[in-house]
Amino acid sequence: MATKLPEAPKVGMVSLGCPKNLVDSERILTKLRSDGYQLSGDYAGADVVLVNTCGFLDSAKEESLEAIGEAISENGRVIVTGCMGKEAEVIRDRFPQVLAVTGAHQYEEVVGAVHTAAPMPPSAYLNLVPDSGLKLTPRHYSYLKISEGCNHRCAFCIIPALRGDLVSRRPDAILREAEKLVAAGTKELLVISQDTSAYGIDIRKEPRQWKGSEVVPHMTDLARELGKIAPWVRLHYVYPYPHVDSVIPLMAEGLVLPYLDIPFQHAARDVLKAMKRPANEAKVLGRLKQWREICPDIAIRSTFVVGFPGETEEDFQYLMDWLDEAQLDRVGAFRFEPVEGAVANDLPGAVPEEVKEERYARLMEKTAAISAAKLQAKIGRTLDVIIDAVDAETGGASGRSQADAPEIDGEVHLRDAGHLSEGHIVAVEIEDADDHDLFGAPVAQ
């Protein structure tokens, strides 16, 4: 007589916030799947719903609370985890029916809460999961988290309060995970942490064996080894410490993508000082020039905060002039927003909302013009592009060049590309450009 398997409980997941949160969600789901749980793509089919929250900004907190409320309304059985778990009392005051609240990267606690809320029937046949784990991103790219927490104490940020000080992962563990991801189909590894440049400073004297060699826990050594594993390796959240200079030759060699995501935040010295960030904008300009001499195709992306308390019109104009000189490839900006618990909330010189909006618009107009000019210069070139989506009916496709990270940068739109597949890396002749995107066709093979 055939064995009838018990029905495994189903778990739904709502993942909010940054890619680091997405990695946490993947790890939680991977553990639950290995324990035998099934995954539900909707509220109705889930025995319990996890909401992985973001708590960085007040607006993000409100979005998290709205997501919790929706999950309770649609399902009723909700477990909350993530950055906003630090404010359990706020969550429970608003939603007393929440089953459990855990903090960021508390994997064991949230998995334990799921086991309590929806116990798994004992069965040796239900514990199945791929070696690479479960992914919430497309098969061909994966976020690779190399550390947790941050040692900086920026005035506008509460990440250390949410996630603690820097804790680096062992390099051999990171490289082993990278190998599994690539074996499962990953073509592009997106290296993330709160401060990628600081990777390993807490375990610097603990080198590990990897493939018969010793690997030092340092950003440069790790990037070099990752470049041997994956076709594309992209570095995010890189603070411009002096040792970042040693990564640029790896980009020139093709081991690492010529791309750096550096959160400059501002350029005016007084604003940087108030933000409690290094005020070395002049030196940075010189280093950008040196990096471009070593690796002419390097793309620099950054984010900036406008309307920080005390920011004067002179400070903002200094930033605008600095951007003219820096000629960054990709820029995002945020209007300053108070975050509960941040030191910046108590600073004098609050900037009126209408001034923030006006400065934000001016900054985005300038950076769009810089981006447009840089993209126009690429017309006629042949660039490698990773394919993210294909429309077989129209024959079109979209992908990204080496200068474009998923979801935050531009895209490359292709014609005559219906024969391609997601994850293919193809040579594309660039035919046109706008402010943020490129247009072209695959080169005939």
JSON list of C-alpha atoms in Angstrom, two decimals, residues 262-442:
[
{"chain": "A", "resi": 262, "resn": "ILE", "atom": "CA", "xyz": [29.74, 54.43, -3.15]},
{"chain": "A", "resi": 263, "resn": "PRO", "atom": "CA", "xyz": [27.32, 56.21, -0.77]},
{"chain": "A", "resi": 264, "resn": "PHE", "atom": "CA", "xyz": [28.91, 59.68, -0.76]},
{"chain": "A", "resi": 265, "resn": "GLN", "atom": "CA", "xyz": [25.73, 61.30, 0.71]},
{"chain": "A", "resi": 266, "resn": "HIS", "atom": "CA", "xyz": [27.03, 64.86, 0.23]},
{"chain": "A", "resi": 267, "resn": "ALA", "atom": "CA", "xyz": [30.12, 66.88, -0.72]},
{"chain": "A", "resi": 268, "resn": "ALA", "atom": "CA", "xyz": [29.97, 70.07, 1.38]},
{"chain": "A", "resi": 269, "resn": "ARG", "atom": "CA", "xyz": [32.39, 69.83, 4.28]},
{"chain": "A", "resi": 270, "resn": "ASP", "atom": "CA", "xyz": [30.06, 71.28, 6.94]},
{"chain": "A", "resi": 271, "resn": "VAL", "atom": "CA", "xyz": [27.22, 68.96, 5.94]},
{"chain": "A", "resi": 272, "resn": "LEU", "atom": "CA", "xyz": [29.47, 65.90, 5.96]},
{"chain": "A", "resi": 273, "resn": "LYS", "atom": "CA", "xyz": [30.72, 66.89, 9.39]},
{"chain": "A", "resi": 274, "resn": "ALA", "atom": "CA", "xyz": [27.16, 67.23, 10.68]},
{"chain": "A", "resi": 275, "resn": "MET", "atom": "CA", "xyz": [26.38, 63.84, 9.15]},
{"chain": "A", "resi": 276, "resn": "LYS", "atom": "CA", "xyz": [29.42, 62.43, 10.99]},
{"chain": "A", "resi": 277, "resn": "ARG", "atom": "CA", "xyz": [30.95, 61.26, 7.73]},
{"chain": "A", "resi": 278, "resn": "PRO", "atom": "CA", "xyz": [34.49, 61.80, 6.37]},
{"chain": "A", "resi": 279, "resn": "ALA", "atom": "CA", "xyz": [34.88, 65.23, 4.74]},
{"chain": "A", "resi": 280, "resn": "ASN", "atom": "CA", "xyz": [37.49, 64.42, 2.06]},
{"chain": "A", "resi": 281, "resn": "GLU", "atom": "CA", "xyz": [35.57, 65.38, -1.07]},
{"chain": "A", "resi": 282, "resn": "ALA", "atom": "CA", "xyz": [38.59, 66.99, -2.75]},
{"chain": "A", "resi": 283, "resn": "LYS", "atom": "CA", "xyz": [40.71, 63.87, -2.32]},
{"chain": "A", "resi": 284, "resn": "VAL", "atom": "CA", "xyz": [37.85, 61.74, -3.64]},
{"chain": "A", "resi": 285, "resn": "LEU", "atom": "CA", "xyz": [37.80, 63.74, -6.89]},
{"chain": "A", "resi": 286, "resn": "GLY", "atom": "CA", "xyz": [41.50, 63.00, -7.37]},
{"chain": "A", "resi": 287, "resn": "ARG", "atom": "CA", "xyz": [40.96, 59.31, -6.76]},
{"chain": "A", "resi": 288, "resn": "LEU", "atom": "CA", "xyz": [38.04, 59.17, -9.19]},
{"chain": "A", "resi": 289, "resn": "LYS", "atom": "CA", "xyz": [40.40, 60.55, -11.84]},
{"chain": "A", "resi": 290, "resn": "GLN", "atom": "CA", "xyz": [43.04, 57.93, -10.99]},
{"chain": "A", "resi": 291, "resn": "TRP", "atom": "CA", "xyz": [40.49, 55.12, -11.08]},
{"chain": "A", "resi": 292, "resn": "ARG", "atom": "CA", "xyz": [39.32, 56.19, -14.53]},
{"chain": "A", "resi": 293, "resn": "GLU", "atom": "CA", "xyz": [42.91, 56.27, -15.76]},
{"chain": "A", "resi": 294, "resn": "ILE", "atom": "CA", "xyz": [43.39, 52.66, -14.62]},
{"chain": "A", "resi": 295, "resn": "CYS", "atom": "CA", "xyz": [39.95, 51.45, -15.71]},
{"chain": "A", "resi": 296, "resn": "PRO", "atom": "CA", "xyz": [38.37, 53.86, -18.24]},
{"chain": "A", "resi": 297, "resn": "ASP", "atom": "CA", "xyz": [35.02, 52.04, -18.27]},
{"chain": "A", "resi": 298, "resn": "ILE", "atom": "CA", "xyz": [34.49, 52.18, -14.50]},
{"chain": "A", "resi": 299, "resn": "ALA", "atom": "CA", "xyz": [30.96, 53.27, -13.57]},
{"chain": "A", "resi": 300, "resn": "ILE", "atom": "CA", "xyz": [30.43, 55.06, -10.27]},
{"chain": "A", "resi": 301, "resn": "ARG", "atom": "CA", "xyz": [26.98, 55.13, -8.69]},
{"chain": "A", "resi": 302, "resn": "SER", "atom": "CA", "xyz": [26.14, 57.02, -5.53]},
{"chain": "A", "resi": 303, "resn": "THR", "atom": "CA", "xyz": [23.34, 58.39, -3.39]},
{"chain": "A", "resi": 304, "resn": "PHE", "atom": "CA", "xyz": [22.96, 61.83, -1.85]},
{"chain": "A", "resi": 305, "resn": "VAL", "atom": "CA", "xyz": [20.80, 63.38, 0.86]},
{"chain": "A", "resi": 306, "resn": "VAL", "atom": "CA", "xyz": [19.34, 66.84, 0.21]},
{"chain": "A", "resi": 307, "resn": "GLY", "atom": "CA", "xyz": [17.84, 69.05, 2.87]},
{"chain": "A", "resi": 308, "resn": "PHE", "atom": "CA", "xyz": [19.93, 67.70, 5.76]},
{"chain": "A", "resi": 309, "resn": "PRO", "atom": "CA", "xyz": [19.55, 69.94, 8.86]},
{"chain": "A", "resi": 310, "resn": "GLY", "atom": "CA", "xyz": [21.79, 72.97, 8.49]},
{"chain": "A", "resi": 311, "resn": "GLU", "atom": "CA", "xyz": [22.30, 72.55, 4.73]},
{"chain": "A", "resi": 312, "resn": "THR", "atom": "CA", "xyz": [22.55, 76.06, 3.29]},
{"chain": "A", "resi": 313, "resn": "GLU", "atom": "CA", "xyz": [22.07, 77.12, -0.30]},
{"chain": "A", "resi": 314, "resn": "GLU", "atom": "CA", "xyz": [25.86, 77.51, -0.46]},
{"chain": "A", "resi": 315, "resn": "ASP", "atom": "CA", "xyz": [26.30, 73.92, 0.75]},
{"chain": "A", "resi": 316, "resn": "PHE", "atom": "CA", "xyz": [23.86, 72.66, -1.86]},
{"chain": "A", "resi": 317, "resn": "GLN", "atom": "CA", "xyz": [25.52, 74.63, -4.62]},
{"chain": "A", "resi": 318, "resn": "TYR", "atom": "CA", "xyz": [28.88, 73.20, -3.56]},
{"chain": "A", "resi": 319, "resn": "LEU", "atom": "CA", "xyz": [27.38, 69.73, -4.02]},
{"chain": "A", "resi": 320, "resn": "MET", "atom": "CA", "xyz": [26.07, 70.68, -7.46]},
{"chain": "A", "resi": 321, "resn": "ASP", "atom": "CA", "xyz": [29.47, 72.01, -8.51]},
{"chain": "A", "resi": 322, "resn": "TRP", "atom": "CA", "xyz": [31.12, 68.87, -7.11]},
{"chain": "A", "resi": 323, "resn": "LEU", "atom": "CA", "xyz": [28.80, 66.70, -9.20]},
{"chain": "A", "resi": 324, "resn": "ASP", "atom": "CA", "xyz": [29.80, 68.67, -12.30]},
{"chain": "A", "resi": 325, "resn": "GLU", "atom": "CA", "xyz": [33.41, 67.74, -11.61]},
{"chain": "A", "resi": 326, "resn": "ALA", "atom": "CA", "xyz": [32.83, 64.19, -10.37]},
{"chain": "A", "resi": 327, "resn": "GLN", "atom": "CA", "xyz": [30.69, 63.20, -13.39]},
{"chain": "A", "resi": 328, "resn": "LEU", "atom": "CA", "xyz": [29.17, 60.21, -11.64]},
{"chain": "A", "resi": 329, "resn": "ASP", "atom": "CA", "xyz": [27.49, 57.68, -13.90]},
{"chain": "A", "resi": 330, "resn": "ARG", "atom": "CA", "xyz": [24.45, 56.83, -11.76]},
{"chain": "A", "resi": 331, "resn": "VAL", "atom": "CA", "xyz": [22.97, 58.95, -8.98]},
{"chain": "A", "resi": 332, "resn": "GLY", "atom": "CA", "xyz": [20.06, 58.52, -6.61]},
{"chain": "A", "resi": 333, "resn": "ALA", "atom": "CA", "xyz": [18.90, 61.11, -4.08]},
{"chain": "A", "resi": 334, "resn": "PHE", "atom": "CA", "xyz": [16.76, 61.27, -0.97]},
{"chain": "A", "resi": 335, "resn": "ARG", "atom": "CA", "xyz": [15.09, 64.17, 0.73]},
{"chain": "A", "resi": 336, "resn": "PHE", "atom": "CA", "xyz": [16.17, 64.16, 4.39]},
{"chain": "A", "resi": 337, "resn": "GLU", "atom": "CA", "xyz": [13.61, 62.46, 6.57]},
{"chain": "A", "resi": 338, "resn": "PRO", "atom": "CA", "xyz": [13.81, 62.23, 10.37]},
{"chain": "A", "resi": 339, "resn": "VAL", "atom": "CA", "xyz": [14.18, 58.69, 11.68]},
{"chain": "A", "resi": 340, "resn": "GLU", "atom": "CA", "xyz": [13.20, 57.92, 15.24]},
{"chain": "A", "resi": 341, "resn": "GLY", "atom": "CA", "xyz": [16.37, 57.40, 17.26]},
{"chain": "A", "resi": 342, "resn": "ALA", "atom": "CA", "xyz": [18.70, 59.20, 14.82]},
{"chain": "A", "resi": 343, "resn": "VAL", "atom": "CA", "xyz": [21.02, 61.93, 16.15]},
{"chain": "A", "resi": 344, "resn": "ALA", "atom": "CA", "xyz": [20.20, 64.16, 13.17]},
{"chain": "A", "resi": 345, "resn": "ASN", "atom": "CA", "xyz": [16.68, 64.72, 14.47]},
{"chain": "A", "resi": 346, "resn": "ASP", "atom": "CA", "xyz": [18.00, 67.05, 17.16]},
{"chain": "A", "resi": 347, "resn": "LEU", "atom": "CA", "xyz": [20.22, 69.13, 14.89]},
{"chain": "A", "resi": 348, "resn": "PRO", "atom": "CA", "xyz": [19.34, 72.80, 14.35]},
{"chain": "A", "resi": 349, "resn": "GLY", "atom": "CA", "xyz": [18.57, 74.34, 10.98]},
{"chain": "A", "resi": 350, "resn": "ALA", "atom": "CA", "xyz": [15.70, 72.20, 9.70]},
{"chain": "A", "resi": 351, "resn": "VAL", "atom": "CA", "xyz": [15.25, 72.74, 5.96]},
{"chain": "A", "resi": 352, "resn": "PRO", "atom": "CA", "xyz": [11.66, 73.51, 4.86]},
{"chain": "A", "resi": 353, "resn": "GLU", "atom": "CA", "xyz": [9.96, 70.78, 2.84]},
{"chain": "A", "resi": 354, "resn": "GLU", "atom": "CA", "xyz": [9.47, 73.03, -0.19]},
{"chain": "A", "resi": 355, "resn": "VAL", "atom": "CA", "xyz": [13.21, 73.80, -0.21]},
{"chain": "A", "resi": 356, "resn": "LYS", "atom": "CA", "xyz": [14.01, 70.09, -0.03]},
{"chain": "A", "resi": 357, "resn": "GLU", "atom": "CA", "xyz": [11.74, 69.45, -3.02]},
{"chain": "A", "resi": 358, "resn": "GLU", "atom": "CA", "xyz": [13.30, 72.26, -5.03]},
{"chain": "A", "resi": 359, "resn": "ARG", "atom": "CA", "xyz": [16.85, 71.09, -4.32]},
{"chain": "A", "resi": 360, "resn": "TYR", "atom": "CA", "xyz": [15.94, 67.49, -5.04]},
{"chain": "A", "resi": 361, "resn": "ALA", "atom": "CA", "xyz": [14.50, 68.47, -8.43]},
{"chain": "A", "resi": 362, "resn": "ARG", "atom": "CA", "xyz": [17.60, 70.51, -9.31]},
{"chain": "A", "resi": 363, "resn": "LEU", "atom": "CA", "xyz": [19.95, 67.70, -8.34]},
{"chain": "A", "resi": 364, "resn": "MET", "atom": "CA", "xyz": [18.02, 65.07, -10.31]},
{"chain": "A", "resi": 365, "resn": "GLU", "atom": "CA", "xyz": [17.89, 67.35, -13.36]},
{"chain": "A", "resi": 366, "resn": "LYS", "atom": "CA", "xyz": [21.66, 67.84, -13.26]},
{"chain": "A", "resi": 367, "resn": "THR", "atom": "CA", "xyz": [22.48, 64.16, -12.75]},
{"chain": "A", "resi": 368, "resn": "ALA", "atom": "CA", "xyz": [20.06, 63.15, -15.52]},
{"chain": "A", "resi": 369, "resn": "ALA", "atom": "CA", "xyz": [21.91, 65.48, -17.90]},
{"chain": "A", "resi": 370, "resn": "ILE", "atom": "CA", "xyz": [25.27, 63.99, -16.88]},
{"chain": "A", "resi": 371, "resn": "SER", "atom": "CA", "xyz": [23.88, 60.48, -17.35]},
{"chain": "A", "resi": 372, "resn": "ALA", "atom": "CA", "xyz": [22.44, 61.35, -20.77]},
{"chain": "A", "resi": 373, "resn": "ALA", "atom": "CA", "xyz": [25.79, 62.70, -21.99]},
{"chain": "A", "resi": 374, "resn": "LYS", "atom": "CA", "xyz": [27.65, 59.62, -20.76]},
{"chain": "A", "resi": 375, "resn": "LEU", "atom": "CA", "xyz": [25.16, 57.27, -22.42]},
{"chain": "A", "resi": 376, "resn": "GLN", "atom": "CA", "xyz": [25.27, 59.22, -25.70]},
{"chain": "A", "resi": 377, "resn": "ALA", "atom": "CA", "xyz": [29.02, 58.57, -25.74]},
{"chain": "A", "resi": 378, "resn": "LYS", "atom": "CA", "xyz": [28.31, 54.83, -25.78]},
{"chain": "A", "resi": 379, "resn": "ILE", "atom": "CA", "xyz": [26.37, 54.92, -29.05]},
{"chain": "A", "resi": 380, "resn": "GLY", "atom": "CA", "xyz": [28.28, 52.89, -31.63]},
{"chain": "A", "resi": 381, "resn": "ARG", "atom": "CA", "xyz": [30.08, 50.78, -29.04]},
{"chain": "A", "resi": 382, "resn": "THR", "atom": "CA", "xyz": [29.60, 47.06, -28.48]},
{"chain": "A", "resi": 383, "resn": "LEU", "atom": "CA", "xyz": [28.86, 46.21, -24.84]},
{"chain": "A", "resi": 384, "resn": "ASP", "atom": "CA", "xyz": [28.31, 42.99, -22.95]},
{"chain": "A", "resi": 385, "resn": "VAL", "atom": "CA", "xyz": [24.72, 42.79, -21.69]},
{"chain": "A", "resi": 386, "resn": "ILE", "atom": "CA", "xyz": [23.10, 40.31, -19.32]},
{"chain": "A", "resi": 387, "resn": "ILE", "atom": "CA", "xyz": [19.52, 39.51, -20.36]},
{"chain": "A", "resi": 388, "resn": "ASP", "atom": "CA", "xyz": [16.84, 39.97, -17.70]},
{"chain": "A", "resi": 389, "resn": "ALA", "atom": "CA", "xyz": [13.64, 39.54, -19.72]},
{"chain": "A", "resi": 390, "resn": "VAL", "atom": "CA", "xyz": [12.63, 38.40, -23.22]},
{"chain": "A", "resi": 391, "resn": "ASP", "atom": "CA", "xyz": [9.38, 39.11, -25.07]},
{"chain": "A", "resi": 392, "resn": "ALA", "atom": "CA", "xyz": [9.10, 36.34, -27.65]},
{"chain": "A", "resi": 393, "resn": "GLU", "atom": "CA", "xyz": [6.02, 37.92, -29.28]},
{"chain": "A", "resi": 394, "resn": "THR", "atom": "CA", "xyz": [7.63, 41.26, -30.09]},
{"chain": "A", "resi": 395, "resn": "GLY", "atom": "CA", "xyz": [11.16, 39.93, -30.41]},
{"chain": "A", "resi": 396, "resn": "GLY", "atom": "CA", "xyz": [12.38, 42.44, -27.86]},
{"chain": "A", "resi": 397, "resn": "ALA", "atom": "CA", "xyz": [14.42, 41.94, -24.72]},
{"chain": "A", "resi": 398, "resn": "SER", "atom": "CA", "xyz": [15.80, 43.97, -21.86]},
{"chain": "A", "resi": 399, "resn": "GLY", "atom": "CA", "xyz": [18.98, 43.57, -19.92]},
{"chain": "A", "resi": 400, "resn": "ARG", "atom": "CA", "xyz": [21.78, 45.45, -18.26]},
{"chain": "A", "resi": 401, "resn": "SER", "atom": "CA", "xyz": [25.30, 46.46, -19.16]},
{"chain": "A", "resi": 402, "resn": "GLN", "atom": "CA", "xyz": [28.18, 46.12, -16.74]},
{"chain": "A", "resi": 403, "resn": "ALA", "atom": "CA", "xyz": [27.39, 49.67, -15.59]},
{"chain": "A", "resi": 404, "resn": "ASP", "atom": "CA", "xyz": [23.87, 48.77, -14.45]},
{"chain": "A", "resi": 405, "resn": "ALA", "atom": "CA", "xyz": [22.78, 47.01, -11.27]},
{"chain": "A", "resi": 406, "resn": "PRO", "atom": "CA", "xyz": [19.31, 45.46, -11.22]},
{"chain": "A", "resi": 407, "resn": "GLU", "atom": "CA", "xyz": [16.36, 47.61, -10.18]},
{"chain": "A", "resi": 408, "resn": "ILE", "atom": "CA", "xyz": [18.38, 50.72, -9.32]},
{"chain": "A", "resi": 409, "resn": "ASP", "atom": "CA", "xyz": [20.20, 51.64, -12.53]},
{"chain": "A", "resi": 410, "resn": "GLY", "atom": "CA", "xyz": [19.29, 51.82, -16.20]},
{"chain": "A", "resi": 411, "resn": "GLU", "atom": "CA", "xyz": [18.53, 49.10, -18.72]},
{"chain": "A", "resi": 412, "resn": "VAL", "atom": "CA", "xyz": [19.54, 48.12, -22.23]},
{"chain": "A", "resi": 413, "resn": "HIS", "atom": "CA", "xyz": [16.53, 47.57, -24.51]},
{"chain": "A", "resi": 414, "resn": "LEU", "atom": "CA", "xyz": [17.14, 45.22, -27.45]},
{"chain": "A", "resi": 415, "resn": "ARG", "atom": "CA", "xyz": [15.42, 44.62, -30.76]},
{"chain": "A", "resi": 416, "resn": "ASP", "atom": "CA", "xyz": [15.69, 41.37, -32.76]},
{"chain": "A", "resi": 417, "resn": "ALA", "atom": "CA", "xyz": [16.39, 39.52, -29.53]},
{"chain": "A", "resi": 418, "resn": "GLY", "atom": "CA", "xyz": [13.49, 37.05, -29.22]},
{"chain": "A", "resi": 419, "resn": "HIS", "atom": "CA", "xyz": [15.90, 34.11, -29.56]},
{"chain": "A", "resi": 420, "resn": "LEU", "atom": "CA", "xyz": [17.75, 35.03, -26.38]},
{"chain": "A", "resi": 421, "resn": "SER", "atom": "CA", "xyz": [17.11, 33.65, -22.89]},
{"chain": "A", "resi": 422, "resn": "GLU", "atom": "CA", "xyz": [17.23, 35.16, -19.41]},
{"chain": "A", "resi": 423, "resn": "GLY", "atom": "CA", "xyz": [20.74, 35.01, -18.00]},
{"chain": "A", "resi": 424, "resn": "HIS", "atom": "CA", "xyz": [22.53, 35.02, -21.34]},
{"chain": "A", "resi": 425, "resn": "ILE", "atom": "CA", "xyz": [25.44, 37.46, -21.55]},
{"chain": "A", "resi": 426, "resn": "VAL", "atom": "CA", "xyz": [25.57, 38.75, -25.12]},
{"chain": "A", "resi": 427, "resn": "ALA", "atom": "CA", "xyz": [27.43, 41.35, -27.14]},
{"chain": "A", "resi": 428, "resn": "VAL", "atom": "CA", "xyz": [25.15, 44.25, -28.06]},
{"chain": "A", "resi": 429, "resn": "GLU", "atom": "CA", "xyz": [25.75, 47.10, -30.49]},
{"chain": "A", "resi": 430, "resn": "ILE", "atom": "CA", "xyz": [24.42, 50.32, -28.95]},
{"chain": "A", "resi": 431, "resn": "GLU", "atom": "CA", "xyz": [22.30, 52.33, -31.38]},
{"chain": "A", "resi": 432, "resn": "ASP", "atom": "CA", "xyz": [20.60, 54.97, -29.23]},
{"chain": "A", "resi": 433, "resn": "ALA", "atom": "CA", "xyz": [20.28, 56.33, -25.69]},
{"chain": "A", "resi": 434, "resn": "ASP", "atom": "CA", "xyz": [18.10, 58.52, -23.49]},
{"chain": "A", "resi": 435, "resn": "ASP", "atom": "CA", "xyz": [18.72, 59.97, -20.04]},
{"chain": "A", "resi": 436, "resn": "HIS", "atom": "CA", "xyz": [19.04, 56.60, -18.31]},
{"chain": "A", "resi": 437, "resn": "ASP", "atom": "CA", "xyz": [18.71, 53.71, -20.79]},
{"chain": "A", "resi": 438, "resn": "LEU", "atom": "CA", "xyz": [20.49, 52.34, -23.84]},
{"chain": "A", "resi": 439, "resn": "PHE", "atom": "CA", "xyz": [18.98, 50.81, -26.99]},
{"chain": "A", "resi": 440, "resn": "GLY", "atom": "CA", "xyz": [20.55, 48.36, -29.41]},
{"chain": "A", "resi": 441, "resn": "ALA", "atom": "CA", "xyz": [20.62, 44.95, -31.00]},
{"chain": "A", "resi": 442, "resn": "PRO", "atom": "CA", "xyz": [22.60, 41.77, -30.35]}
]
